[in-house]
mmCIF file of C-alpha atoms in Angstrom:
data_model
loop_
_atom_site.group_PDB
_atom_site.id
_atom_site.type_symbol
_atom_site.label_atom_id
_atom_site.label_comp_id
_atom_site.label_asym_id
_atom_site.label_seq_id
_atom_site.Cartn_x
_atom_site.Cartn_y
_atom_site.Cartn_z
ATOM 1 C CA MET A 29 0.120 0.070 -0.356
ATOM 2 C CA SER A 30 1.355 3.489 -0.764
ATOM 3 C CA ILE A 31 0.642 5.856 2.155
ATOM 4 C CA ALA A 32 1.193 10.092 1.486
ATOM 5 C CA SER A 33 -1.228 10.984 4.342
ATOM 6 C CA VAL A 34 -1.657 9.712 7.740
ATOM 7 C CA CYS A 35 -4.407 10.837 9.802
ATOM 8 C CA VAL A 36 -3.763 11.239 13.809
ATOM 9 C CA PHE A 37 -6.472 10.900 16.537
ATOM 10 C CA CYS A 38 -5.154 12.301 19.911
ATOM 11 C CA GLY A 39 -6.034 14.197 22.671
ATOM 12 C CA ALA A 40 -6.792 17.848 23.146
ATOM 13 C CA SER A 41 -5.236 17.564 26.353
ATOM 14 C CA THR A 42 -1.728 16.303 27.105
ATOM 15 C CA GLY A 43 -2.022 13.945 29.787
ATOM 16 C CA SER A 44 -0.293 13.335 32.813
ATOM 17 C CA HIS A 45 2.951 12.029 31.569
ATOM 18 C CA PRO A 46 5.364 13.703 29.905
ATOM 19 C CA ALA A 47 6.133 10.460 27.522
ATOM 20 C CA TYR A 48 2.704 11.320 25.719
ATOM 21 C CA ARG A 49 4.036 14.773 24.816
ATOM 22 C CA GLU A 50 7.571 13.077 23.792
ATOM 23 C CA ALA A 51 5.843 10.359 21.575
ATOM 24 C CA ALA A 52 3.497 13.007 20.242
ATOM 25 C CA GLN A 53 6.863 15.392 18.930
ATOM 26 C CA ALA A 54 8.213 12.084 17.297
ATOM 27 C CA LEU A 55 5.489 11.517 15.700
ATOM 28 C CA GLY A 56 5.006 14.542 13.914
ATOM 29 C CA ARG A 57 8.792 14.844 13.257
ATOM 30 C CA VAL A 58 8.857 11.100 11.392
ATOM 31 C CA LEU A 59 5.215 11.775 9.596
ATOM 32 C CA ALA A 60 7.240 15.585 8.092
ATOM 33 C CA GLU A 61 10.733 13.028 7.714
ATOM 34 C CA ARG A 62 9.014 10.928 5.325
ATOM 35 C CA LYS A 63 7.220 13.366 3.797
ATOM 36 C CA LEU A 64 4.137 11.907 5.350
ATOM 37 C CA THR A 65 1.065 14.448 5.116
ATOM 38 C CA LEU A 66 -0.615 14.717 8.543
ATOM 39 C CA VAL A 67 -4.269 14.640 8.920
ATOM 40 C CA TYR A 68 -5.452 15.390 12.196
ATOM 41 C CA GLY A 69 -8.290 17.638 14.374
ATOM 42 C CA GLY A 70 -7.042 21.138 13.719
ATOM 43 C CA GLY A 71 -6.616 22.115 17.322
ATOM 44 C CA ALA A 72 -3.615 23.913 18.639
ATOM 45 C CA VAL A 73 -3.732 22.518 22.227
ATOM 46 C CA GLY A 74 -3.083 19.325 23.944
ATOM 47 C CA LEU A 75 -1.300 16.410 21.953
ATOM 48 C CA MET A 76 -3.048 17.803 18.961
ATOM 49 C CA GLY A 77 -1.512 21.277 18.832
ATOM 50 C CA ILE A 78 1.928 19.111 20.033
ATOM 51 C CA VAL A 79 1.802 16.735 17.147
ATOM 52 C CA ALA A 80 0.826 19.455 14.391
ATOM 53 C CA ASP A 81 3.830 21.802 15.647
ATOM 54 C CA ALA A 82 6.039 19.244 15.479
ATOM 55 C CA ALA A 83 5.392 18.030 12.252
ATOM 56 C CA LEU A 84 5.686 21.861 10.834
ATOM 57 C CA ALA A 85 8.905 22.254 12.415
ATOM 58 C CA ALA A 86 10.241 19.692 10.463
ATOM 59 C CA GLY A 87 9.458 20.950 7.391
ATOM 60 C CA GLY A 88 5.746 18.653 7.148
ATOM 61 C CA GLU A 89 2.374 19.475 5.733
ATOM 62 C CA VAL A 90 -0.486 19.839 8.180
ATOM 63 C CA ILE A 91 -4.216 19.310 7.533
ATOM 64 C CA GLY A 92 -6.153 20.073 10.095
ATOM 65 C CA ILE A 93 -10.249 19.823 10.158
ATOM 66 C CA ILE A 94 -12.422 21.136 13.010
ATOM 67 C CA PRO A 95 -16.118 22.007 13.406
ATOM 68 C CA GLN A 96 -16.752 25.702 13.886
ATOM 69 C CA SER A 97 -18.374 24.777 17.423
ATOM 70 C CA LEU A 98 -15.368 23.457 18.234
ATOM 71 C CA LYS A 99 -12.698 26.159 16.983
ATOM 72 C CA ASP A 100 -12.634 28.475 19.769
ATOM 73 C CA LYS A 101 -12.665 25.626 22.977
ATOM 74 C CA GLU A 102 -9.591 23.604 20.838
ATOM 75 C CA ILE A 103 -8.442 26.780 19.375
ATOM 76 C CA GLY A 104 -8.218 26.290 15.900
ATOM 77 C CA HIS A 105 -4.501 26.196 15.145
ATOM 78 C CA SER A 106 -3.755 29.474 12.799
ATOM 79 C CA GLY A 107 -0.213 27.885 11.484
ATOM 80 C CA LEU A 108 -1.300 24.626 9.426
ATOM 81 C CA THR A 109 -0.546 24.351 5.971
ATOM 82 C CA ARG A 110 -4.522 24.034 5.829
ATOM 83 C CA LEU A 111 -7.264 24.473 8.343
ATOM 84 C CA GLU A 112 -10.645 23.455 7.049
ATOM 85 C CA VAL A 113 -13.846 24.423 9.194
ATOM 86 C CA VAL A 114 -16.754 21.807 8.935
ATOM 87 C CA ASP A 115 -20.240 21.678 9.912
ATOM 88 C CA GLY A 116 -20.247 19.220 12.866
ATOM 89 C CA MET A 117 -18.486 16.467 14.145
ATOM 90 C CA HIS A 118 -19.407 13.767 11.633
ATOM 91 C CA ALA A 119 -17.990 15.942 8.406
ATOM 92 C CA ARG A 120 -15.185 16.529 10.585
ATOM 93 C CA LYS A 121 -14.314 12.479 10.971
ATOM 94 C CA ALA A 122 -15.389 11.879 7.450
ATOM 95 C CA ARG A 123 -13.197 14.594 5.614
ATOM 96 C CA MET A 124 -10.284 13.296 7.928
ATOM 97 C CA ALA A 125 -11.004 9.767 6.408
ATOM 98 C CA GLU A 126 -11.401 11.036 3.154
ATOM 99 C CA LEU A 127 -8.295 12.871 3.068
ATOM 100 C CA SER A 128 -6.230 10.042 4.601
ATOM 101 C CA ASP A 129 -4.703 6.802 3.612
ATOM 102 C CA ALA A 130 -3.783 5.421 7.408
ATOM 103 C CA PHE A 131 -5.161 5.642 10.787
ATOM 104 C CA ILE A 132 -2.777 6.589 14.068
ATOM 105 C CA ALA A 133 -3.804 6.765 17.438
ATOM 106 C CA LEU A 134 -1.874 8.818 19.872
ATOM 107 C CA PRO A 135 -3.087 8.704 23.536
ATOM 108 C CA GLY A 136 -6.191 10.445 24.085
ATOM 109 C CA GLY A 137 -9.574 10.505 25.529
ATOM 110 C CA LEU A 138 -13.423 9.406 24.435
ATOM 111 C CA GLY A 139 -13.252 11.660 21.312
ATOM 112 C CA THR A 140 -9.797 10.031 20.452
ATOM 113 C CA LEU A 141 -11.573 6.477 20.994
ATOM 114 C CA GLU A 142 -14.357 7.377 19.216
ATOM 115 C CA GLU A 143 -12.899 8.455 16.183
ATOM 116 C CA LEU A 144 -10.221 4.978 15.820
ATOM 117 C CA PHE A 145 -13.335 2.766 16.681
ATOM 118 C CA GLU A 146 -15.326 3.820 13.789
ATOM 119 C CA VAL A 147 -13.011 4.154 11.523
ATOM 120 C CA TRP A 148 -12.229 0.575 12.739
ATOM 121 C CA THR A 149 -15.606 -0.376 12.086
ATOM 122 C CA TRP A 150 -15.543 1.179 8.596
ATOM 123 C CA GLY A 151 -12.650 -1.109 7.899
ATOM 124 C CA GLN A 152 -14.442 -4.206 8.987
ATOM 125 C CA LEU A 153 -17.236 -3.513 7.093
ATOM 126 C CA GLY A 154 -15.302 -3.020 3.962
ATOM 127 C CA TYR A 155 -16.394 1.062 3.544
ATOM 128 C CA HIS A 156 -12.452 1.449 3.175
ATOM 129 C CA GLY A 157 -9.194 -0.744 3.054
ATOM 130 C CA LYS A 158 -7.087 1.445 5.275
ATOM 131 C CA PRO A 159 -4.228 0.241 8.068
ATOM 132 C CA LEU A 160 -4.314 1.923 11.153
ATOM 133 C CA GLY A 161 -2.572 1.858 14.415
ATOM 134 C CA LEU A 162 -1.849 2.585 18.266
ATOM 135 C CA LEU A 163 1.389 4.392 19.346
ATOM 136 C CA GLU A 164 1.841 2.683 22.488
ATOM 137 C CA VAL A 165 2.837 5.222 25.137
ATOM 138 C CA ASN A 166 4.227 4.409 28.537
ATOM 139 C CA GLY A 167 1.743 1.504 28.457
ATOM 140 C CA PHE A 168 -1.217 3.423 27.596
ATOM 141 C CA TYR A 169 -3.218 1.318 25.507
ATOM 142 C CA SER A 170 -2.077 -2.372 27.153
ATOM 143 C CA LYS A 171 -5.243 -2.834 28.789
ATOM 144 C CA LEU A 172 -7.350 -1.852 25.460
ATOM 145 C CA THR A 173 -5.315 -4.307 23.476
ATOM 146 C CA GLY A 174 -5.616 -6.902 25.997
ATOM 147 C CA PHE A 175 -10.027 -6.193 26.023
ATOM 148 C CA LEU A 176 -9.529 -6.633 22.370
ATOM 149 C CA ASP A 177 -7.898 -9.918 22.542
ATOM 150 C CA HIS A 178 -10.524 -10.910 25.051
ATOM 151 C CA ILE A 179 -13.553 -10.056 22.642
ATOM 152 C CA VAL A 180 -12.167 -11.989 20.042
ATOM 153 C CA GLY A 181 -11.884 -15.014 22.427
ATOM 154 C CA GLU A 182 -15.543 -14.524 23.175
ATOM 155 C CA GLY A 183 -16.817 -14.227 19.639
ATOM 156 C CA PHE A 184 -17.410 -10.780 18.881
ATOM 157 C CA ILE A 185 -14.654 -9.716 17.051
ATOM 158 C CA ARG A 186 -12.848 -12.255 14.112
ATOM 159 C CA ALA A 187 -9.477 -12.545 14.531
ATOM 160 C CA PRO A 188 -8.578 -11.084 11.149
ATOM 161 C CA HIS A 189 -10.794 -7.998 12.022
ATOM 162 C CA ARG A 190 -8.681 -7.648 15.192
ATOM 163 C CA ASP A 191 -5.461 -8.209 12.945
ATOM 164 C CA MET A 192 -6.464 -4.997 11.368
ATOM 165 C CA LEU A 193 -4.971 -3.009 14.295
ATOM 166 C CA GLN A 194 -1.309 -2.903 14.549
ATOM 167 C CA VAL A 195 0.319 -1.500 17.583
ATOM 168 C CA SER A 196 4.095 -0.279 18.065
ATOM 169 C CA ASP A 197 5.454 1.659 20.692
ATOM 170 C CA SER A 198 7.921 3.325 17.639
ATOM 171 C CA PRO A 199 6.572 5.630 15.214
ATOM 172 C CA GLN A 200 9.000 4.249 12.726
ATOM 173 C CA ASN A 201 8.392 0.927 13.502
ATOM 174 C CA LEU A 202 4.422 1.449 13.255
ATOM 175 C CA LEU A 203 4.468 3.315 9.994
ATOM 176 C CA ASP A 204 6.682 0.446 8.415
ATOM 177 C CA ALA A 205 3.801 -2.061 9.458
ATOM 178 C CA LEU A 206 0.978 0.084 8.038
ATOM 179 C CA ASP A 207 2.844 0.551 5.017
ATOM 180 C CA GLU A 208 2.909 -3.170 4.715
ATOM 181 C CA TRP A 209 -0.649 -3.904 5.867
ATOM 182 C CA GLN A 210 -2.864 -5.979 3.584
ATOM 183 C CA PRO A 211 -6.925 -5.662 3.788
ATOM 184 C CA SER A 212 -8.333 -8.745 5.071
ATOM 185 C CA ILE A 213 -10.826 -10.590 2.154
ATOM 186 C CA GLN A 214 -12.835 -12.207 5.403
ATOM 187 C CA PRO A 215 -16.160 -10.170 5.562
ATOM 188 C CA LYS A 216 -17.532 -9.729 8.716
ATOM 189 C CA TRP A 217 -20.788 -11.895 8.483
ATOM 190 C CA ALA A 218 -18.813 -14.925 7.103
ATOM 191 C CA GLU A 219 -20.735 -18.231 8.281
ATOM 192 C CA GLN A 220 -23.735 -16.072 10.172
ATOM 193 C CA LYS A 221 -26.579 -18.186 10.670
ATOM 194 C CA PRO A 222 -29.712 -16.948 12.038
ATOM 195 C CA ASN A 223 -30.816 -17.818 15.458
#
């Protein structure tokens, strides 16, 4: 797969550990070094602002997508290559997905998880064949990945769909894994029978 742009989902806050800031900076730098366009939520605060600033400082292209209703709260970033203001959250997520060839989640809160799970579900349903991954920082996602494995064991997610989510603690390795990833050809409803 050829990746030219990566959507990064992340927090509008910086979290409680310096490792989160450092990871956002590292990811932004690596995206710029690889000449990959960063697509993100358009805010200037939290990890959102840090990843964008790091990519810009390293000479990268950064596109932000922000709803008008959040432009003031998340402080729309005024120094981006391009900032698009949209009508709402649904338009924001659809536009970020449209502009991106891959998706990465840094640490974040409910919004980050919601964005990740929605785009993952779209992939599971065959709406796109784009890779997605978690940048594991300071054990942030370890309980989540364990729970996802539990869901597979309980028969609610098929293993190929679980394997859509790549995980690494290195931005370089995660981007390599996303670049090498191949979409699953197994449909969500394979061998389903009505009760």
